[in-house]
Tab-separated table of C-alpha atoms in Angstrom:
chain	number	residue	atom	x	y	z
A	3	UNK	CA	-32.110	96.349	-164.134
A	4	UNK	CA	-35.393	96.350	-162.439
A	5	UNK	CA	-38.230	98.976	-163.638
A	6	UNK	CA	-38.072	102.720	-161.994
A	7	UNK	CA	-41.323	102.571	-160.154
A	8	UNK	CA	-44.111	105.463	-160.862
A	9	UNK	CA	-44.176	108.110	-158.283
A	10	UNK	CA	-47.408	110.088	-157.882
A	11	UNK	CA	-47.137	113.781	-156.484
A	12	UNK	CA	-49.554	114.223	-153.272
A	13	UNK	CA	-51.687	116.829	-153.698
A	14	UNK	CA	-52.850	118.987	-150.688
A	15	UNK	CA	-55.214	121.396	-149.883
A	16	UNK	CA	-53.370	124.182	-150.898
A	17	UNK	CA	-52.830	123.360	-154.165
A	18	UNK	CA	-57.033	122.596	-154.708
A	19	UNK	CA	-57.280	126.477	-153.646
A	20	UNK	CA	-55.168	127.357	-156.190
A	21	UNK	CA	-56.881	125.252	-159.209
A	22	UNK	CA	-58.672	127.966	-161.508
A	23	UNK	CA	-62.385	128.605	-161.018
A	24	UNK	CA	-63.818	126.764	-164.390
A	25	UNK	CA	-62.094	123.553	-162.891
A	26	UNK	CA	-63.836	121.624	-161.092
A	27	UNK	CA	-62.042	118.832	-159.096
A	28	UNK	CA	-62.314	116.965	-155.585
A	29	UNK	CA	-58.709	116.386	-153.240
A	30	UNK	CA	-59.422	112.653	-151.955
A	31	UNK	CA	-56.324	111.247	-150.765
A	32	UNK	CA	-53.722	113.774	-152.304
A	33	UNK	CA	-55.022	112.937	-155.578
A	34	UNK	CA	-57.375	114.992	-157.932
A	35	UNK	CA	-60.116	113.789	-159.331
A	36	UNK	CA	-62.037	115.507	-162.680
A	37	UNK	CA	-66.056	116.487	-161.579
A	38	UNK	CA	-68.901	117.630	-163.871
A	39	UNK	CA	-70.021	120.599	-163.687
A	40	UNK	CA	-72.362	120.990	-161.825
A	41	UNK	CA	-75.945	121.660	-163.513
A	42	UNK	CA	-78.025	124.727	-163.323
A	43	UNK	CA	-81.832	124.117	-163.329
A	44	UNK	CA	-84.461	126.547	-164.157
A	45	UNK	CA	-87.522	126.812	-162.020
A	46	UNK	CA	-89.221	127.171	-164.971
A	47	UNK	CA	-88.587	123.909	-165.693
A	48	UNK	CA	-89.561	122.238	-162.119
A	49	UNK	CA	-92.696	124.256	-162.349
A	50	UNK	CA	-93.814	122.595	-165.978
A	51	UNK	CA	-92.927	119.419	-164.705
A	52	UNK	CA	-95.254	120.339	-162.307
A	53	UNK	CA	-98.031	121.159	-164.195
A	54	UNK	CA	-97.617	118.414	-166.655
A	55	UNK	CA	-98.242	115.924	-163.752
A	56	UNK	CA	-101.502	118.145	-162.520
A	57	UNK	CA	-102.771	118.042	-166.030
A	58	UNK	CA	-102.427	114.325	-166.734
């Protein structure tokens, strides 16, 4: 008997409109593909990295 073969569900773009908010995901192909979240930076922080450099 020869081996059922994997069959992968095609996503489309309806279905990435309908992930939930905290998920974050790219559609490439049909597939879905886990991201990062992405990273929130404080100007704070730019602006001692800043002043670090203009001090040293």
């Amino acid at each position: 008997m020869a081996p059922a073969l994997a069959q992968t569900k095609l996503y489309t773009k309806d279905d990435y409109y309908n992930l939930p908010e905290n998920v974050h995901a790219e559609l490439v192909d049909g597939q879905f593909y886990g991201m990062s979240a992405p990273v929130k930076t404080n100007i704070y922080d730019d602006l001692w990295i800043d002043f670090t450099k203009f001090i040293l």
